[in-house]
Amino acid sequence: MIVAYSSFIKNQLLIDGEWCLSADEKTFAVVNPATGEPIAQVANATPADATRAIDAAVRAQITWAEKAANERSRLLRCWFDLVMQNQEALAQLLTLEQGKPLAEARAEIAYGASYIEWFAEEAKRIYGDVIPPLANNQRIHVIKQPVGVVAAITPWNFPCAMLARKLAPALAAGCAVVAKPAAETPLSALALAQLALEAGIPAGVINILPSAHAQAIGVEFTTNTHVRKLSFTGSTAVGKTLIAQCAPGVKRITLELGGNAPFIVFDDADLDAAVAGAIAAKFRNAGQTCVCANRFYIHQSVYDLFCQKLTAGMQALKLGNGFDDEVTVGPLISLRAKEKVQGFVDDAVRRGARIAFQTPIQNSFQAHPAGHGAQDNFFAPTVLVDVTQDARLACEEIFGPVIGLIPFATEVQAIQLANASDYGLAAYFYTRDTNRIKRLCDQLQTGMVGVNTGLISNAAAPFGGIKQSGWGREGSRYGLDDYLDIKYLCETFS
Ligand code: NAP
């Protein structure tokens, strides 16, 4: 493999268009989760750095918002072109710090870039309105304006796409951004920002603050009155903390939080398609995806056959270092994540479940002497049968490559089970019955529904959840709304 990513390794903060050290000049380590090998020491932003970045964003936002929509669109399009021209290098960097297989990393770069392209186009379509007045000496106009400075906090599972999904609509709307990527994966965010600068996006419009002081940076983002909006993707627990911190300042907030997606297979489903969908929806990113299928409800009459076909399909999965071309499932992000997933499996087994299949673990992983031991982070894709509805893996987000199969008897029961969750991000179901499709689409309590498909993410579609899975939508024409204020102008004539 030709190593292309080295010129993209940036290890400083980006504030006001300048690469700089943190105020206390301290750094933290970024480690390859597949090998334990250190990749870089990265500047560790402090709250004082966050304040400085917010001040820079306040200045930059004024001139950025004054630019013609066409000009913002052109710069976003240049950025998209640069990201795609450097797709391979960015993908390698992503695999290096996040662990996902290179093919998936390439797809994530393209997926993240698709939001930049989409919002480059939407930037020109921020329409207002003219409303018929109640009195004929009045004219009612509605205009849309950027909310101002946006703070963004993103997770490690899609370090490029989750950030692009916030930066692109914010910039299209005329906002400037201060962003804190996850401490595990700051390099992809810094590389994306470097390309934004090269594309001509002005200094201060994008500021990136890698930091291992998440809580303190979060406090600055939520309490600084110059920040007009927070956009957060991450766990529901942290989302709730941020809501509380934003409350005193009544700060606008978009939340893309955790999920617990049901995956329902009816007796009339195309089982081969359902198996392919299950594998796609579960094992992408080693199961560390917010829209991952989490609970598998299989009609009792096809339960055994589905399990047989699923385990046969899983023979093709290969666990290993994402840089190996044949690998389809990489490591989990950390040893802590692995222990959590193992805890779910142990809990299900204690409640009567049985392990029906586990992908063999190769012995070829090499631990780096300075690391924590490569094999530590790898979790073999696993299928459990006879899982009970009260098992933790049916109630909580697994975030790992584990499938627990639960039988059901009737459509009504399947819908009840699917809706028996505090989360409401995504749901999937497989059936050939068109009337049933309508009933489930109407009744499933989630923000997104995959019908006979396990893959639903798309820049043209509104991504987001209901219940405790979040507020607001990213992508699509709706994705701009969160970055815009509506202003009503009442013109009165004599
Ligand atoms: P997390 O612990 O909530 O972390 C997400 C981000 O928040 C990271 O940048 C983290 O920084 C930061 N953070 C942690 N504590 C904070 C605090 N008190 N104040 C401010 N920021 C704080 O979540 P995660 O485990 O990294 O990510 C996985 C979660 O994200 C899952 O629940 C997944 O479902 C969800 N997710 C949702 C979507 C969606 O669109 N709905 C998409 C992707 C992921 P550090 O890294 O420095 O801790």
mmCIF file of N, CA and C and ligand atoms in Angstrom, residues 153-158 162 165 180-184 211-219 232-239 241-242 245 255-259 288-291 336 397 399 425 448 463-465 469 474, ligand 1:
data_model
loop_
_atom_site.group_PDB
_atom_site.id
_atom_site.type_symbol
_atom_site.label_atom_id
_atom_site.label_comp_id
_atom_site.label_asym_id
_atom_site.label_seq_id
_atom_site.Cartn_x
_atom_site.Cartn_y
_atom_site.Cartn_z
ATOM 1 N N ILE A 153 -19.839 19.276 18.611
ATOM 2 C CA ILE A 153 -19.106 18.216 19.329
ATOM 3 C C ILE A 153 -19.425 16.899 18.633
ATOM 4 N N THR A 154 -18.385 16.155 18.252
ATOM 5 C CA THR A 154 -18.611 14.960 17.426
ATOM 6 C C THR A 154 -17.960 13.716 18.046
ATOM 7 N N PRO A 155 -18.479 12.530 17.674
ATOM 8 C CA PRO A 155 -17.969 11.272 18.245
ATOM 9 C C PRO A 155 -16.877 10.643 17.375
ATOM 10 N N TRP A 156 -16.351 9.506 17.841
ATOM 11 C CA TRP A 156 -15.235 8.849 17.168
ATOM 12 C C TRP A 156 -15.692 7.834 16.118
ATOM 13 N N ASN A 157 -16.988 7.484 16.093
ATOM 14 C CA ASN A 157 -17.342 6.356 15.216
ATOM 15 C C ASN A 157 -17.358 6.728 13.735
ATOM 16 N N PHE A 158 -17.718 7.988 13.430
ATOM 17 C CA PHE A 158 -17.619 8.499 12.050
ATOM 18 C C PHE A 158 -16.953 9.878 12.128
ATOM 19 N N MET A 162 -19.484 12.712 10.619
ATOM 20 C CA MET A 162 -20.290 13.414 11.625
ATOM 21 C C MET A 162 -19.931 14.902 11.679
ATOM 22 N N ARG A 165 -21.223 16.656 8.416
ATOM 23 C CA ARG A 165 -22.678 16.798 8.470
ATOM 24 C C ARG A 165 -23.092 18.028 9.278
ATOM 25 N N LYS A 180 -15.254 20.496 18.496
ATOM 26 C CA LYS A 180 -14.395 19.593 19.279
ATOM 27 C C LYS A 180 -14.650 18.167 18.808
ATOM 28 N N PRO A 181 -13.656 17.594 18.101
ATOM 29 C CA PRO A 181 -13.809 16.188 17.705
ATOM 30 C C PRO A 181 -13.539 15.282 18.911
ATOM 31 N N ALA A 182 -13.890 14.004 18.780
ATOM 32 C CA ALA A 182 -13.628 13.053 19.863
ATOM 33 C C ALA A 182 -12.121 12.927 20.084
ATOM 34 N N ALA A 183 -11.727 12.706 21.332
ATOM 35 C CA ALA A 183 -10.300 12.620 21.655
ATOM 36 C C ALA A 183 -9.641 11.426 20.960
ATOM 37 N N GLU A 184 -10.410 10.364 20.703
ATOM 38 C CA GLU A 184 -9.822 9.180 20.054
ATOM 39 C C GLU A 184 -9.465 9.450 18.597
ATOM 40 N N SER A 211 -9.265 17.866 22.024
ATOM 41 C CA SER A 211 -9.075 18.053 23.469
ATOM 42 C C SER A 211 -9.412 16.784 24.224
ATOM 43 N N ALA A 212 -8.662 16.565 25.276
ATOM 44 C CA ALA A 212 -9.008 15.482 26.195
ATOM 45 C C ALA A 212 -9.758 16.041 27.403
ATOM 46 N N HIS A 213 -10.117 17.341 27.342
ATOM 47 C CA HIS A 213 -10.896 17.963 28.437
ATOM 48 C C HIS A 213 -12.330 18.183 27.943
ATOM 49 N N ALA A 214 -12.998 17.074 27.569
ATOM 50 C CA ALA A 214 -14.317 17.199 26.933
ATOM 51 C C ALA A 214 -15.292 17.992 27.796
ATOM 52 N N GLN A 215 -15.314 17.662 29.068
ATOM 53 C CA GLN A 215 -16.325 18.270 29.930
ATOM 54 C C GLN A 215 -16.115 19.794 30.015
ATOM 55 N N ALA A 216 -14.851 20.206 30.213
ATOM 56 C CA ALA A 216 -14.563 21.641 30.374
ATOM 57 C C ALA A 216 -14.822 22.398 29.066
ATOM 58 N N ILE A 217 -14.474 21.785 27.943
ATOM 59 C CA ILE A 217 -14.750 22.445 26.651
ATOM 60 C C ILE A 217 -16.262 22.543 26.459
ATOM 61 N N GLY A 218 -16.968 21.477 26.851
ATOM 62 C CA GLY A 218 -18.433 21.477 26.738
ATOM 63 C C GLY A 218 -19.045 22.605 27.567
ATOM 64 N N VAL A 219 -18.494 22.849 28.738
ATOM 65 C CA VAL A 219 -19.016 23.936 29.584
ATOM 66 C C VAL A 219 -18.806 25.283 28.879
ATOM 67 N N PHE A 232 -24.633 18.568 18.657
ATOM 68 C CA PHE A 232 -23.909 17.478 19.321
ATOM 69 C C PHE A 232 -24.296 16.133 18.727
ATOM 70 N N THR A 233 -23.316 15.303 18.444
ATOM 71 C CA THR A 233 -23.572 13.899 18.123
ATOM 72 C C THR A 233 -22.791 13.062 19.115
ATOM 73 N N GLY A 234 -23.501 12.164 19.791
ATOM 74 C CA GLY A 234 -22.845 11.320 20.779
ATOM 75 C C GLY A 234 -23.875 10.581 21.605
ATOM 76 N N SER A 235 -23.489 10.235 22.811
ATOM 77 C CA SER A 235 -24.361 9.406 23.640
ATOM 78 C C SER A 235 -25.515 10.231 24.225
ATOM 79 N N THR A 236 -26.588 9.539 24.545
ATOM 80 C CA THR A 236 -27.748 10.202 25.133
ATOM 81 C C THR A 236 -27.384 10.781 26.508
ATOM 82 N N ALA A 237 -26.533 10.073 27.247
ATOM 83 C CA ALA A 237 -26.160 10.554 28.589
ATOM 84 C C ALA A 237 -25.484 11.927 28.495
ATOM 85 N N VAL A 238 -24.515 12.054 27.597
ATOM 86 C CA VAL A 238 -23.824 13.349 27.460
ATOM 87 C C VAL A 238 -24.797 14.387 26.867
ATOM 88 N N GLY A 239 -25.647 13.948 25.962
ATOM 89 C CA GLY A 239 -26.654 14.857 25.382
ATOM 90 C C GLY A 239 -27.513 15.498 26.464
ATOM 91 N N THR A 241 -26.710 15.997 29.593
ATOM 92 C CA THR A 241 -25.884 16.967 30.326
ATOM 93 C C THR A 241 -25.831 18.283 29.553
ATOM 94 N N LEU A 242 -25.644 18.172 28.246
ATOM 95 C CA LEU A 242 -25.506 19.395 27.432
ATOM 96 C C LEU A 242 -26.827 20.169 27.369
ATOM 97 N N GLN A 245 -26.934 22.129 30.467
ATOM 98 C CA GLN A 245 -25.989 23.264 30.441
ATOM 99 C C GLN A 245 -26.477 24.370 29.509
ATOM 100 N N LEU A 255 -29.405 17.570 18.575
ATOM 101 C CA LEU A 255 -28.831 16.391 19.226
ATOM 102 C C LEU A 255 -29.035 15.157 18.357
ATOM 103 N N GLU A 256 -27.946 14.523 18.005
ATOM 104 C CA GLU A 256 -28.003 13.217 17.334
ATOM 105 C C GLU A 256 -27.455 12.226 18.345
ATOM 106 N N LEU A 257 -28.349 11.483 18.988
ATOM 107 C CA LEU A 257 -27.928 10.691 20.156
ATOM 108 C C LEU A 257 -27.973 9.192 19.865
ATOM 109 N N GLY A 258 -27.995 8.419 20.917
ATOM 110 C CA GLY A 258 -27.906 6.961 20.781
ATOM 111 C C GLY A 258 -29.154 6.345 20.171
ATOM 112 N N GLY A 259 -29.011 5.096 19.768
ATOM 113 C CA GLY A 259 -30.140 4.373 19.180
ATOM 114 C C GLY A 259 -30.262 2.987 19.787
ATOM 115 N N GLN A 288 -20.368 -0.366 15.526
ATOM 116 C CA GLN A 288 -20.280 0.887 16.287
ATOM 117 C C GLN A 288 -20.929 2.030 15.504
ATOM 118 N N THR A 289 -22.193 1.835 15.188
ATOM 119 C CA THR A 289 -22.927 2.820 14.399
ATOM 120 C C THR A 289 -24.239 3.103 15.118
ATOM 121 N N CYS A 290 -24.613 4.393 15.184
ATOM 122 C CA CYS A 290 -25.828 4.719 15.934
ATOM 123 C C CYS A 290 -27.069 4.083 15.324
ATOM 124 N N VAL A 291 -27.051 3.836 13.992
ATOM 125 C CA VAL A 291 -28.215 3.222 13.348
ATOM 126 C C VAL A 291 -28.036 1.712 13.166
ATOM 127 N N ARG A 336 -12.045 -0.710 26.744
ATOM 128 C CA ARG A 336 -13.251 -0.454 27.552
ATOM 129 C C ARG A 336 -14.509 -0.817 26.752
ATOM 130 N N GLU A 397 -27.888 0.143 23.875
ATOM 131 C CA GLU A 397 -27.125 0.188 22.627
ATOM 132 C C GLU A 397 -25.867 -0.676 22.801
ATOM 133 N N PHE A 399 -23.256 -1.329 20.509
ATOM 134 C CA PHE A 399 -22.051 -0.740 19.912
ATOM 135 C C PHE A 399 -20.934 -1.766 19.751
ATOM 136 N N LEU A 425 -34.307 6.079 17.058
ATOM 137 C CA LEU A 425 -33.499 6.583 15.940
ATOM 138 C C LEU A 425 -33.912 5.882 14.639
ATOM 139 N N MET A 448 -36.331 7.227 11.540
ATOM 140 C CA MET A 448 -35.978 6.661 10.223
ATOM 141 C C MET A 448 -36.395 5.191 10.177
ATOM 142 N N PHE A 463 -31.685 12.851 8.486
ATOM 143 C CA PHE A 463 -31.152 11.883 9.442
ATOM 144 C C PHE A 463 -31.411 12.397 10.847
ATOM 145 N N GLY A 464 -32.044 11.563 11.679
ATOM 146 C CA GLY A 464 -32.255 11.994 13.060
ATOM 147 C C GLY A 464 -33.284 11.141 13.754
ATOM 148 N N GLY A 465 -33.415 11.371 15.068
ATOM 149 C CA GLY A 465 -34.266 10.497 15.853
ATOM 150 C C GLY A 465 -35.341 11.231 16.618
ATOM 151 N N SER A 469 -33.486 9.753 21.279
ATOM 152 C CA SER A 469 -32.440 9.681 20.244
ATOM 153 C C SER A 469 -32.112 11.049 19.662
ATOM 154 N N GLU A 474 -30.263 16.113 10.367
ATOM 155 C CA GLU A 474 -29.067 16.490 9.603
ATOM 156 C C GLU A 474 -29.221 15.962 8.179
HETATM 157 P P1 NAP B 1 -19.889 10.370 23.879
HETATM 158 O O1 NAP B 1 -19.135 9.777 24.983
HETATM 159 O O2 NAP B 1 -21.173 11.049 24.184
HETATM 160 O O3 NAP B 1 -18.878 11.369 23.139
HETATM 161 C C1 NAP B 1 -19.237 12.117 22.021
HETATM 162 C C2 NAP B 1 -18.482 13.421 22.031
HETATM 163 O O4 NAP B 1 -18.842 14.152 23.199
HETATM 164 C C3 NAP B 1 -16.972 13.255 22.089
HETATM 165 O O5 NAP B 1 -16.371 14.315 21.372
HETATM 166 C C4 NAP B 1 -16.684 13.403 23.576
HETATM 167 O O6 NAP B 1 -15.371 13.824 23.849
HETATM 168 C C5 NAP B 1 -17.671 14.479 23.937
HETATM 169 N N1 NAP B 1 -18.021 14.524 25.348
HETATM 170 C C6 NAP B 1 -17.994 13.531 26.273
HETATM 171 N N2 NAP B 1 -18.410 14.010 27.470
HETATM 172 C C7 NAP B 1 -18.703 15.320 27.300
HETATM 173 C C8 NAP B 1 -19.175 16.357 28.159
HETATM 174 N N3 NAP B 1 -19.466 16.147 29.436
HETATM 175 N N4 NAP B 1 -19.346 17.587 27.631
HETATM 176 C C9 NAP B 1 -19.082 17.824 26.331
HETATM 177 N N5 NAP B 1 -18.628 16.893 25.465
HETATM 178 C C10 NAP B 1 -18.449 15.652 25.948
HETATM 179 O O7 NAP B 1 -20.246 9.310 22.771
HETATM 180 P P2 NAP B 1 -19.275 8.266 22.101
HETATM 181 O O8 NAP B 1 -19.266 7.055 22.953
HETATM 182 O O9 NAP B 1 -18.007 8.891 21.718
HETATM 183 O O10 NAP B 1 -20.070 8.012 20.735
HETATM 184 C C11 NAP B 1 -20.975 7.007 20.595
HETATM 185 C C12 NAP B 1 -22.404 7.513 20.787
HETATM 186 O O11 NAP B 1 -22.717 8.449 19.771
HETATM 187 C C13 NAP B 1 -23.395 6.399 20.640
HETATM 188 O O12 NAP B 1 -24.389 6.499 21.616
HETATM 189 C C14 NAP B 1 -23.971 6.632 19.260
HETATM 190 O O13 NAP B 1 -25.264 6.111 19.069
HETATM 191 C C15 NAP B 1 -23.969 8.113 19.188
HETATM 192 N N6 NAP B 1 -24.028 8.550 17.790
HETATM 193 C C16 NAP B 1 -25.205 9.077 17.346
HETATM 194 C C17 NAP B 1 -25.314 9.456 16.015
HETATM 195 C C18 NAP B 1 -26.598 10.011 15.485
HETATM 196 O O14 NAP B 1 -26.578 10.592 14.414
HETATM 197 N N7 NAP B 1 -27.705 9.878 16.184
HETATM 198 C C19 NAP B 1 -24.233 9.305 15.160
HETATM 199 C C20 NAP B 1 -23.050 8.761 15.647
HETATM 200 C C21 NAP B 1 -22.969 8.394 16.986
HETATM 201 P P3 NAP B 1 -14.239 12.751 24.237
HETATM 202 O O15 NAP B 1 -14.059 11.905 23.046
HETATM 203 O O16 NAP B 1 -13.057 13.580 24.506
HETATM 204 O O17 NAP B 1 -14.759 12.010 25.429
#
